[in-house]
Structure formats: structure tokens, C-alpha cells
Amino acid sequence: MGLHKLGLQGVTHIIAEMPFVLSLDEGTTSARAVLYNEQGERLGMHSVPFESLYPYPGWVEQDATAIWRAQMDAASAMLLQQKVAPGDIAACGITNQRETVVVWDRRTGQPIAPAIVWQCRRTADYCAELARSANGELIANKTGLVIDAYFSGSKIRWILENVPDAPQRARDGEILFGNIDTWLIWKLTNGAVHVTDYTNASRTMLMDLATGEWDSDLLNIFDVPRAMLPSIVPSCGRVGIIAPELFGAEIPISGIAGDQQAALAGQACFRPGLSKNTYGTGCFALTHAGDRQPHSTHRLLATRAASLGAKPQFAVEGSVFVAGAVIQWLRDSLGLISTAAESEAVASSVADTGGVHVVPAFVGLGAPHWDSRARGLISGLTRSSGRGQIVRAALESIAFQSGELIDAMEADSGEPITELRVDGGAAVNNFLMQFQADILGKPVIRPADVETTALGAAYLAGIAEKVWSGTDEVESFWRVERTFEPQMSEADRQDRVQGWKAAVARARLD
Ligand code: ADP
């Protein structure tokens, strides 16, 4: 990686002593590097895509070394573009696609198998069996998670079972496990630091959510040796220094959070009851739960939120599997629109859906249903249903599904959620945001900077390095771009939600 250093040599900073904050945002399809100034303003961003491999139906793999290279290329290109001297970067935050598993050789730094991506379903049968077993309840109680192939535990087990000698080498500490945060930090520190943070660890299915420690019972169930696991550290605080030969300066790594928890921080949701929803391929809604561990009775996940002090912080989380992806389906499979953005004008060209519902249960339904056998449908068609109604119903389905998550969160906590902060690619759709506000009966707030994942990691790192004094200061950076106030009557809202529920009931097989 000497090349990166070379590329940056000779760059002199334009404003002396300006403390910049660098965020490395490693997503599912690309690695991004984002730079912020002292006012929390985004100065520049560079993104480098990398491949996913689908060797068998339901399997999703990535090359961890390619991810590392993409992340380094993104950072180098961004620093060159911005003409920033690496020595002026006061802090680096890391945020990452969660649950994805990398196992590598401690000596060579080479992965021993392709990374198993969070979407990969190869351990689905094992997890279904585990959920039915005597251990099912123990796992759910200790981790706050719903037993599923999505989380890391069964993926680590799979690698250990399928790579020769791996179990013994793991017990001997010769091979190491990490989610992508851990892998990047290990590489950035030349193998000196093997850590993860509470938010990422809470998605492995190996951590006791209450204590924040790797749990012996869970490690036994998944056959994961403790010697291969990283230490768990707070999300805000210095964990190591980027090796100077990489960028030509010693940059402290001081913030870590899984992407959704980073987005919660980037939306300045640091207090109980504050909620955000990210509208991407799927939707991820999180509500901050403060220092009280939530116990969901509505099939939501309990997870760690990024904490700034010693006290653990929690969140409840729900996800919708198919959200923006239904718009891609309208475009690529049905040809009803030519761009995702066109969905807004087409939906607005009709007054309503005329009773049409699209239930995009292409891969089953996520929270709160957790029904992997449900399949998609379009219901309520009449002779007058056409393109406008179907496109509108598809956009509405994103809001209805997100509404179910927010309803479940309110039912769980008994506390009303007063507003929803939004981000993600589909949050630019004004029709969708207005309909979301209507169907929730709550304001929907879109911030000026919707790159909230990278921003959250920057906040954590910048606070740790005293670039910012704390959450109050970073909250003051957060700016509203637009608020969508609910306009629908309560009777109309109820009526539409009932219509949606009836359509979902039809999509379910159970
Ligand atoms: P991810 O991070 O999951 O890749 P993004 O946050 O980049 O997703 O958002 C991309 C998704 O948003 C796609 O599924 C796309 O269909 C959807 N999308 C993008 N623009 C719009 C729009 N104007 N209206 C509705 N959906 C949109």
C-alpha cells in the first residue's frame, strides 16, 4: 500500500491546523471515504464499488481483500481531491455493513475463505433447526435477536466446519474472526489492533446484550473458540493509530459503529424515543432506547446503540426486506418506469390507487412478521387499474411496511414516537415521504445531509478526539431540509391501513 502514501506526498493543506474528520464507510456494494470539517460539514466524498459473488442460489460472498483495497482507494482518492494533508486529520471513524464475516490468518493477513455477506442464506436450515431446539429461547433472550442466518454466529460456524484444520487453528489463535469494522481496523493498524465495538458485536449472536461480553453458552452453541474473537470496545474512543506508511500520517481511529447505528447517530438520535428510518434497497428503522435494555414482544430486534460514555445504550430495530427494491422491480422487470425518480411523477399522476395494493414480499416478509414463506402480490385490481395505480401502490407499500415497524416500536415501548427522521436513496421521493407522514400520522423529517451513516461515524470519532465537545454540539450541526406534516384524516388513515393489512394477510401462507 506504499502507493497510497506516494500518491499523497507533496499535498499541502490549504488551511493550516484545520482539524478534519475522516469517515470510512464500508457498505454492501461500495466503500466510501468522506471528509468533514470542524463545523460537521461534508467537504468531499469518494466511493469505490466492489463485487459480490453469488456462487449458489441464496449464497452471497465478497473478497475481503478487495474490500480493503476499495476502502484504501476511496480514501486516497478523496484526500487527493480535497488536497488535504493527512496530518490535518484529527480523527477517523469506521462504519460498516454489519454481520458480514471475515476469517483470516493472523500471520499472513490473508482471508482463509470468502467473506460471507449478511444477505447469505447458506445457514438458513441450521438456524431454523436451532430456533426450534432447546437453545432457541436462550439465544433469543441473551442476544435480543431473532434466530436467523442473517447474523454472524452461524456464518463463522460454517467457515470453521468447511475449511480444513480451521477449528484447531482458531483454538490456537492462528486465525481471527472479524466483521468488516474489525477487518479494516486490523489492516489499518498493520495487525496491531483486533477490536470490534458494541454495536457490531450485538449483531454476531455471540454477545450477551446486557453485559456486552462474549457469552460462553453462545460460543459453545455455535462452536466458536474465544481465541479468534476481537475485544469489544466502546463506539466512541481511540482504539489505535492508522499505520503512518498508509497515508503518511498517524491518524487516530476513534469511532466505530455498524451502519444502522451510525446512521442513528448521524441523525442526531442520541436520546430515547428518537427514531430514524433509512430507505434503501430495504428499510431499517431504529429507535433509541436509552440505557434500558428493550425486550421486544412484537418481534423487533434489541440491539446496542453507539454509546459515548461508559453506560451501555440500546435501540430497537426493525427491517423491511424489500423497499426501494420494489421500485427497481417496476423499472427492470415490469418496465413501468425508466428511472427510480420517475416513480414520483407517475404516482402523483393519479389521485389514489383505487384500492390496489402491491405487497413486495419477494423474499418473504421481515419484521414484525418474520414470514419467510410469504410471497408478493398485487391485489384489488379492476379494469381501471393501470400504470399509475400500480406504481403508486408500490411506493405506498414502502410506507405501509415502515409504518408497521413504527407501530410495533410504539406498542413495545408504550411510548409514542413523535417524529421520524429519514435518509437513504428513496427518501428523496417527496410523494413517498408525504405518504409516510400521512400513514404514520406523524411528521417525517428529512435532514440536509442524508449521508447519515458516514456522518455518524465521524461524529463518534470527532467527539472522542475532542474536535467536538459532545452530542449537544453535533446535534447543533443537524439541519432539517424539509418536514412533511401529516395531512390525511384519521378515518382515511385507518381505512388505508386496514386495506394494507388485508393485502398482507393474502400474501402470507401461514
Ligand atoms: P442501498 O444503500 O441499499 O444500496 P440506497 O440508499 O442507495 O440503497 O437507495 C437505493 C434504492 O432507492 C434503490 O432501491 C432505488 O430503487 C431507490 N430509489 C432511488 N431513488 C428513488 C426515488 N426517487 N424514488 C423511489 N425510490 C428510489
Coordinates of C-alpha atoms and ligand atoms in Angstrom, one line a residue, residues 28-29 32 278-282 323-329 331 340-344 395 398 423-430 432, ligand 1:
T28 CA -22.5 -3.7 0.9
T29 CA -21.7 -2.6 -2.6
R32 CA -16.7 5.3 0.7
T278 CA -33.3 4.5 6.1
Y279 CA -35.0 3.9 2.8
G280 CA -32.6 1.9 0.6
T281 CA -32.9 -1.4 -1.0
G282 CA -34.7 -2.4 2.2
A323 CA -38.4 -1.3 -0.1
G324 CA -36.5 0.7 -2.8
A325 CA -36.0 -2.7 -4.5
V326 CA -39.7 -2.7 -5.4
I327 CA -39.0 0.4 -7.4
Q328 CA -36.1 -1.3 -9.2
W329 CA -38.5 -4.1 -9.9
R331 CA -38.2 -0.4 -13.6
A340 CA -36.5 5.3 -10.0
A341 CA -37.1 9.0 -9.8
E342 CA -39.9 8.8 -12.4
S343 CA -42.0 6.8 -9.9
E344 CA -42.8 10.1 -8.1
L395 CA -44.4 3.4 -3.4
I398 CA -42.7 1.1 1.3
D423 CA -32.5 9.1 4.9
G424 CA -31.4 6.7 2.2
G425 CA -31.8 6.7 -1.6
A426 CA -35.6 6.6 -1.7
A427 CA -36.0 9.3 0.9
V428 CA -35.6 11.9 -1.9
N429 CA -39.1 10.8 -3.1
N430 CA -41.4 13.6 -1.9
L432 CA -43.3 8.7 -0.6
Ligands
ADP1 P1 -28.6 0.8 -0.7 O1 -27.7 1.6 0.2 O2 -29.5 -0.2 -0.1 O3 -27.9 0.3 -2.0 P2 -29.6 3.5 -1.5 O4 -29.8 4.2 -0.2 O5 -28.5 3.8 -2.4 O6 -29.7 1.9 -1.3 O7 -31.0 3.6 -2.3 C1 -31.2 3.0 -3.5 C2 -32.7 2.5 -3.5 O8 -33.5 3.6 -3.5 C3 -33.0 1.7 -4.8 O9 -33.7 0.5 -4.4 C4 -33.9 2.6 -5.6 O10 -34.9 1.9 -6.3 C5 -34.5 3.5 -4.6 N1 -34.7 4.9 -5.1 C6 -33.7 5.7 -5.6 N2 -34.3 6.9 -6.0 C7 -35.6 6.8 -5.7 C8 -36.7 7.6 -5.9 N3 -36.6 8.9 -6.4 N4 -37.9 7.2 -5.6 C9 -38.1 5.9 -5.1 N5 -37.1 5.1 -4.9 C10 -35.9 5.5 -5.2

